[in-house]
Amino acid sequence: MEEHLVDWSRAQFALTAIYHWLFVPLTLGLGFIVAFMETIYVKTGDEFWKKTTKFWMGLFAINFAIGVATGLIMEFEFGTNWANYSWFVGDIFGAPLAIEGILAFFMESTFFAVMFFGWEKVSKGFHLLSTWLVAIGSNLSALWILVANGWMQYPTGMKFNPDTVRNEMDNFWDVILSPVAVTKFLHTISSGYIIASLFVVGISAWFLLKRREIILAKRSMVIGAIFGLVTSFFVILTGDESAHQVALKQPVKLAAMEGLYEGKEKAGIVGVGVLNPKKTLTNDEDPYLFEIEAPYALSLLGYHDINAFVPGLKDLVYGNEKYEIESVDSKIQKGKVAIEALKNYKRAKEENNLLKQDEHLKVLEENIKYFGYGHIKNPEDVVPPVALTFYSFHIMVALGTWFLILFALVLFYALKREIIEYRKLLIVSVASIPLGYIASEAGWIVAEVGRQPWAIQDLMPVGIAATDIASSNVQITFFMFAFLFTALLIAEIKIMLKQIKSGSEGGH
Amino acid sequence: MFENLTLLQLQQYWWIIISLLGGLFGFIMFVQGGQTLIGRLSKGDEVLKTMLINSLGRKWELGFTTLVLFGGALFAAFPLFYSTSFGGAYWVWIAILFCFIIQAVSYEYRKKANNFLGQKVYEGFLFINGSLGVILLGVAIATFFSGSNFSIDEHNFSHWQTPFRGLEALGSLFNLSLGFALFFLVRISGALYFINNINNKTIRQRAVKGIKIDMPIFLVFFLAFLFQLFTKSGFVYDSTGIVYMQEYKYLINFIEMPIVFAMFVIGVLMVVIAVFMTIHFEKTCCIKTGGVGIVLTVMALFLNVGFNNTSYYPSLFDLQSSLTIQNSSGSHYTLTTMSYVSLLVPFVLAYIIYVWYQMDKVKITKEEMEDPHSHNY
């Protein structure tokens, strides 16, 4: 394969994923917020709530379309750009995608039509049910794709088949109930709820600053702040479990998240820090130019034990006998043994030599968990970009903490004081809308960049996963999609702003 | 239940589902066909155009969803096809995807204030999706019969053997004839849908007039495709998986699978009857007859190419790399698991039909379009 092909393929997938994730999280949360509002309308019969529901629903629709479009591209990019990957894991990965289509996507798109066009065509109850089903459908979509992603982080429930040269599912429940998948789903959707809450609170704050739509804004703000506060607590809980799973299943990622080169017991978390750009695996430079550390916190977060040893990048790459950590070099050797055994097995099969087939199969099975390492050239190649992972992680955590404080303040002032008088808080609320997206994208960067160079953890590096194609093709499509997605994003933002400015009377 | 089926039976079951999804997608593409008729049926009248776009806009997600499900089902059930075709015929699929992204936003953004690109651009997007997108899809499906240039190595990784990455399929008359036949077919179904869904005399008259033009053109391309299909050699595999060529294979398949052939004939007849009844008896409900006809016809074509020891994705470069439902499928366990999930398909279809019925009980009218409080495109 060409030298830059993998980089361009990565760039294209990252581009699509980043754009996709600008639109999807708002849909996940706003769907529920709109459903709450419509429920109040149906319960009380108050036309004000119908108007409020329709206002937020209009913004939901503008956002929904690009989310669907970029989602379609992502599904097919597995095939177009990662063809080898598609074969190697299609038996497992394809199933959640297909289930997503049957169980979730149809529900979302079918009831979407009722939600927007059915106000005067179906009964109030059926309309409300449709709104809830759209919200549930979009979250179910997220469930299945996050199950698939969780499997890539922690492959489980499968067996390698040497005859087909791929992994095949042997336990569906292990795949969908894997602790990584469950945690990833809960953490990710709740981050989407926070984005939606920030969106509702921020836009309501803007109306209050402008002294417009005051009742709509105040009531929406309370709903947004309650939803945001509850989900902020939930995000912290699931984030804690997520970090625990990373520590157990992807220790290299955890070390990169913390810029931890030397492992230690009673390890602290760097609350605020600046990495030393000169630091490498092989020199003795201090990893940080500056840091403030919370003692014991990393051991506690990662292993739920303040005394636990947290391995650093050096331990994980070069091995650590005391803590029985195997070096990458050793894993590479075992991976090569596995690859060789597979070749020998196939040769013996062609020769119809059953005895040799069994012999090679045994060697293959003993080393199969290192299969991906057989394609790694240097042990240092298993270390992901440390700075990007570190800063993304810390930005995500810092912003997550800020959102909790913001929702608590907004709720307090909205319920106990005349919030319209607190202009600074309103301005901060408006300014916090983009911060939600930054935090959520940063979370994805931690998850995806932090597991490089693996397409599937320990089994398949990205260099093997890519489609065998000239990189110029991927470069062209990268720029095509970059141009198109950017144009659509500009369109969405401009339409959204206009729609918001028009207020609840501005048409739908 | 499904555990007791053999791997081959599960593969056949899944090919039937893929064929059904292909048929449903063929039907739901009336949305695409309708998009190419907007200019012809509205003739610049903004109110008529809005009615047409709103009529289609309430169904566009179903097409998208069917496409996603079609892709997901192929990925899970026949992953070697997924990796070979999408990774190999790169440019054809990318072009198709491009045509679909621009459709997704067009309905919602077209008339919104401050929409950045302008109303005409979004209407242009709808036309591109309905024309280029459909023709390319037809060409891509035609390669199921005509073959592509790829090879599969010992790790089952695929390698495309032409630098055009799928665009070479556009140089085949056979492929193009299916592409254009599909294009005119979806225009006919689009017109039938409008006649059924919109309560407007002008649109109805223009739609009927349009069908009278599109139907003969469709028949020319479709018959050209069928003639080439029935006279060409096909890709057969024996019990050891060896692929070889057989004369008149696809015609033989129909003869050896009479039920599939009957589906095909009935499907084509239903489309013809739907058109005939609409033109001569001014019926407004023929999208149902025509729709079922399209599902049956497309499904029969998929069954023809996948069953009876036929390679459904043949390789012109290396015959033995050709994909069959047996050598490209998921494992027994995965197909079994997915089969249980597939039991939900009738339930999903039922609620789609129910919602469709509820929403279309009242036809689209000018008054609805002019209501400032309704969510219109």
Short mmCIF file of C-alpha atoms in Angstrom, two decimals, chain A residues 12 54 61-62 64-66 68-69 72-73 75-76 78-81 83-84 86-87 90-91 93-95 97-99 101-103 105-107 109-114 116-118 121-122 126 164-166 168-172 342 346 460 464 467-469 473-474 476-477 480-481 484-485 487-488 490-492 494-495 498-499 507-508, chain B residues 54 57-58 60-62 64-69 71-73 75-76 79-80 82-83 86-88 90-91 93-94 97-98 100-102 104-105 108-109 112-117 122 125 154-159 165 327-331 333-334 337-338 341-342 344-345 348 351-352 354-355 358-359 361-362 368 372-377:
data_model
loop_
_atom_site.label_atom_id
_atom_site.label_comp_id
_atom_site.label_asym_id
_atom_site.label_seq_id
_atom_site.Cartn_x
_atom_site.Cartn_y
_atom_site.Cartn_z
CA GLN A 12 -11.26 11.22 5.66
CA LYS A 54 -42.96 23.45 17.71
CA ALA A 61 -35.46 19.22 12.00
CA ILE A 62 -32.82 21.55 10.57
CA PHE A 64 -31.56 16.19 11.78
CA ALA A 65 -31.06 16.16 8.00
CA ILE A 66 -27.27 16.56 8.00
CA VAL A 68 -28.68 11.47 8.65
CA ALA A 69 -26.62 12.33 5.57
CA LEU A 72 -24.97 7.28 5.69
CA ILE A 73 -21.49 8.24 4.51
CA GLU A 75 -21.63 3.46 7.15
CA PHE A 76 -20.41 3.10 3.60
CA PHE A 78 -16.24 1.26 6.22
CA GLY A 79 -16.47 -0.41 2.85
CA THR A 80 -14.99 2.24 0.58
CA ASN A 81 -12.00 3.19 2.72
CA ALA A 83 -12.25 -2.71 2.85
CA ASN A 84 -9.83 -5.15 4.52
CA SER A 86 -14.76 -4.80 6.52
CA TRP A 87 -13.93 -8.34 5.63
CA GLY A 90 -17.75 -7.82 8.93
CA ASP A 91 -19.17 -10.95 10.49
CA PHE A 93 -19.38 -5.46 13.03
CA GLY A 94 -21.99 -5.67 10.28
CA ALA A 95 -24.60 -7.20 12.59
CA LEU A 97 -25.25 -1.92 11.79
CA ALA A 98 -27.97 -4.06 10.26
CA ILE A 99 -29.85 -4.22 13.56
CA GLY A 101 -31.27 -0.17 10.45
CA ILE A 102 -34.13 -2.52 11.34
CA LEU A 103 -34.78 -1.55 14.93
CA PHE A 105 -33.44 3.93 11.96
CA PHE A 106 -36.81 2.96 10.53
CA MET A 107 -38.53 3.95 13.75
CA SER A 109 -37.53 8.12 10.10
CA THR A 110 -41.09 6.79 10.00
CA PHE A 111 -42.29 8.69 13.02
CA PHE A 112 -40.28 11.76 12.05
CA ALA A 113 -42.87 12.39 9.32
CA VAL A 114 -45.73 12.16 11.84
CA PHE A 116 -43.52 17.22 11.78
CA PHE A 117 -46.46 16.87 9.45
CA GLY A 118 -49.00 15.05 11.58
CA LYS A 121 -53.66 14.66 10.75
CA VAL A 122 -53.38 12.28 13.70
CA PHE A 126 -50.52 9.32 18.52
CA THR A 164 -11.92 -17.60 6.14
CA VAL A 165 -9.12 -15.50 7.71
CA ARG A 166 -11.46 -13.41 9.77
CA GLU A 168 -16.42 -14.64 13.53
CA MET A 169 -18.96 -13.94 16.20
CA ASP A 170 -19.56 -16.78 18.63
CA ASN A 171 -21.46 -14.93 21.36
CA PHE A 172 -23.82 -12.11 20.45
CA LEU A 342 -1.66 -19.20 9.55
CA LYS A 346 -3.19 -22.86 4.72
CA MET A 460 -5.70 -5.19 13.28
CA ILE A 464 -3.68 -3.38 7.25
CA THR A 467 -8.59 -0.34 1.17
CA ASP A 468 -5.91 -1.11 -1.39
CA ILE A 469 -6.32 2.05 -3.47
CA ASN A 473 -8.35 8.85 -4.92
CA VAL A 474 -8.80 9.24 -1.20
CA ILE A 476 -9.77 13.86 -3.86
CA THR A 477 -12.73 12.46 -1.94
CA MET A 480 -14.88 16.72 -1.91
CA PHE A 481 -16.43 15.78 1.41
CA LEU A 484 -19.54 19.68 0.89
CA PHE A 485 -19.78 19.15 4.65
CA ALA A 487 -20.97 24.16 2.89
CA LEU A 488 -23.77 22.26 4.58
CA ILE A 490 -22.52 26.93 7.01
CA ALA A 491 -26.03 26.50 5.64
CA GLU A 492 -27.21 24.84 8.84
CA LYS A 494 -27.20 30.34 9.01
CA ILE A 495 -30.64 28.73 8.88
CA LYS A 498 -32.34 32.92 11.29
CA GLN A 499 -34.89 30.53 12.73
CA GLY A 507 -42.68 29.68 10.93
CA HIS A 508 -41.66 26.09 10.93
CA ASN B 54 -43.82 18.39 0.15
CA GLY B 57 -40.36 15.27 1.26
CA ARG B 58 -42.51 13.32 3.69
CA TRP B 60 -37.48 10.79 1.63
CA GLU B 61 -36.21 9.35 4.90
CA LEU B 62 -37.70 5.96 4.06
CA PHE B 64 -32.47 6.69 3.00
CA THR B 65 -33.31 4.19 5.70
CA THR B 66 -33.82 1.38 3.20
CA LEU B 67 -30.44 2.19 1.67
CA VAL B 68 -28.79 2.11 5.10
CA LEU B 69 -30.48 -1.18 5.93
CA GLY B 71 -25.92 -1.65 3.21
CA GLY B 72 -25.97 -2.94 6.78
CA ALA B 73 -27.58 -6.23 5.79
CA PHE B 75 -22.21 -5.92 5.47
CA ALA B 76 -23.39 -8.46 8.00
CA PRO B 79 -19.21 -9.09 4.15
CA LEU B 80 -16.92 -10.14 1.31
CA TYR B 82 -19.23 -5.31 1.08
CA SER B 83 -15.45 -5.11 1.21
CA PHE B 86 -17.47 -0.75 -1.92
CA GLY B 87 -13.70 -0.70 -1.61
CA GLY B 88 -13.21 -1.67 -5.25
CA TYR B 90 -14.82 3.18 -5.12
CA TRP B 91 -15.78 6.01 -7.46
CA TRP B 93 -20.18 4.25 -4.77
CA ILE B 94 -18.68 7.57 -3.71
CA LEU B 97 -23.22 8.58 -1.78
CA PHE B 98 -22.52 12.13 -2.86
CA PHE B 100 -27.61 11.02 -1.59
CA ILE B 101 -26.04 13.46 0.88
CA ILE B 102 -27.14 16.43 -1.15
CA ALA B 104 -30.92 14.75 2.57
CA VAL B 105 -30.68 18.43 3.33
CA GLU B 108 -35.48 20.92 4.80
CA TYR B 109 -33.24 23.76 3.63
CA LYS B 112 -35.63 28.25 4.70
CA ALA B 113 -34.59 31.84 5.04
CA ASN B 114 -30.80 32.45 4.94
CA ASN B 115 -30.17 29.02 3.45
CA PHE B 116 -26.73 30.02 2.07
CA LEU B 117 -26.86 28.20 -1.25
CA TYR B 122 -31.21 22.71 -3.49
CA PHE B 125 -29.44 18.80 -5.77
CA GLU B 154 -5.52 -15.78 0.14
CA HIS B 155 -6.56 -13.56 3.09
CA ASN B 156 -9.84 -12.74 1.32
CA PHE B 157 -8.66 -9.18 0.83
CA SER B 158 -9.84 -7.75 -2.48
CA HIS B 159 -7.80 -5.92 -5.12
CA ARG B 165 -12.21 2.09 -9.67
CA ASN B 327 -18.16 -17.98 -0.42
CA SER B 328 -18.94 -14.41 0.62
CA SER B 329 -21.33 -14.84 3.51
CA GLY B 330 -21.18 -14.36 7.25
CA SER B 331 -20.79 -17.32 9.58
CA TYR B 333 -23.76 -18.08 14.06
CA THR B 334 -24.03 -14.52 12.70
CA THR B 337 -28.52 -14.27 15.09
CA MET B 338 -29.42 -11.88 12.32
CA VAL B 341 -33.64 -10.00 14.25
CA SER B 342 -35.14 -10.25 10.76
CA LEU B 344 -39.00 -7.95 13.30
CA VAL B 345 -39.14 -6.88 9.66
CA VAL B 348 -41.52 -2.69 11.03
CA TYR B 351 -46.04 0.26 11.35
CA ILE B 352 -44.62 1.97 8.26
CA TYR B 354 -49.97 2.21 9.21
CA VAL B 355 -48.20 5.55 9.51
CA GLN B 358 -52.64 7.74 8.59
CA MET B 359 -50.60 10.52 7.02
CA LYS B 361 -55.64 9.83 4.40
CA VAL B 362 -55.95 13.49 3.53
CA GLU B 368 -52.24 23.04 3.42
CA PRO B 372 -48.26 29.48 7.90
CA HIS B 373 -48.52 27.28 11.00
CA SER B 374 -47.73 23.96 9.35
CA HIS B 375 -44.22 22.56 8.95
CA ASN B 376 -43.77 22.61 5.19
CA TYR B 377 -40.77 22.20 2.96
#
